[in-house]
Amino acid sequence: RVVATLKTGSRPYTVALAAGRIFVANQHADSVSVFDAASLAPVGEVKVGEYPEGVAATRDGAKVLVACWFSNELWAIDPAG
């Protein structure tokens, strides 16, 4: 059963969890949507490079890494904000 539907940016693609937050790569918005994992409330949006395709948390959860395909960049986000 579906318990929630969250509004993201354009063309959500991948998801990562870190520091009690959910990070969703928005391919066509060049951004990452951030949600609180417990409440599912939106926390914000982080602008990143062009066409973010991959998102993953580091093993220690200290960073969320975003691979941006068109801009050929790897971005590191502080999950605590």
PDB file of C-alpha atoms in Angstrom, residues 34-60:
ATOM      1  CA  VAL A  34      15.552  16.840   0.264  1.00  0.00           C
ATOM      2  CA  PHE A  35      12.906  15.359   2.589  1.00  0.00           C
ATOM      3  CA  ASP A  36      12.815  14.495   6.282  1.00  0.00           C
ATOM      4  CA  ALA A  37      12.840  10.676   6.421  1.00  0.00           C
ATOM      5  CA  ALA A  38      10.589  10.422   9.490  1.00  0.00           C
ATOM      6  CA  SER A  39       7.859  12.903   8.565  1.00  0.00           C
ATOM      7  CA  LEU A  40       8.401  12.908   4.772  1.00  0.00           C
ATOM      8  CA  ALA A  41       8.115  16.698   4.911  1.00  0.00           C
ATOM      9  CA  PRO A  42      10.110  18.661   2.321  1.00  0.00           C
ATOM     10  CA  VAL A  43      13.301  20.187   3.727  1.00  0.00           C
ATOM     11  CA  GLY A  44      14.514  21.971   0.614  1.00  0.00           C
ATOM     12  CA  GLU A  45      16.176  21.692  -2.749  1.00  0.00           C
ATOM     13  CA  VAL A  46      19.898  21.844  -3.575  1.00  0.00           C
ATOM     14  CA  LYS A  47      20.989  23.079  -6.995  1.00  0.00           C
ATOM     15  CA  VAL A  48      23.693  20.883  -8.533  1.00  0.00           C
ATOM     16  CA  GLY A  49      25.306  20.409 -11.941  1.00  0.00           C
ATOM     17  CA  GLU A  50      23.512  19.612 -15.154  1.00  0.00           C
ATOM     18  CA  TYR A  51      21.435  16.396 -15.348  1.00  0.00           C
ATOM     19  CA  PRO A  52      22.079  14.698 -11.996  1.00  0.00           C
ATOM     20  CA  GLU A  53      21.895  10.985 -12.692  1.00  0.00           C
ATOM     21  CA  GLY A  54      23.321   9.250  -9.633  1.00  0.00           C
ATOM     22  CA  VAL A  55      23.038   9.958  -5.928  1.00  0.00           C
ATOM     23  CA  ALA A  56      24.556   7.986  -3.043  1.00  0.00           C
ATOM     24  CA  ALA A  57      25.539   8.531   0.560  1.00  0.00           C
ATOM     25  CA  THR A  58      29.085   7.886   1.732  1.00  0.00           C
ATOM     26  CA  ARG A  59      29.489   4.904   4.047  1.00  0.00           C
ATOM     27  CA  ASP A  60      29.694   7.144   7.124  1.00  0.00           C
TER      28      ASP A  60
END
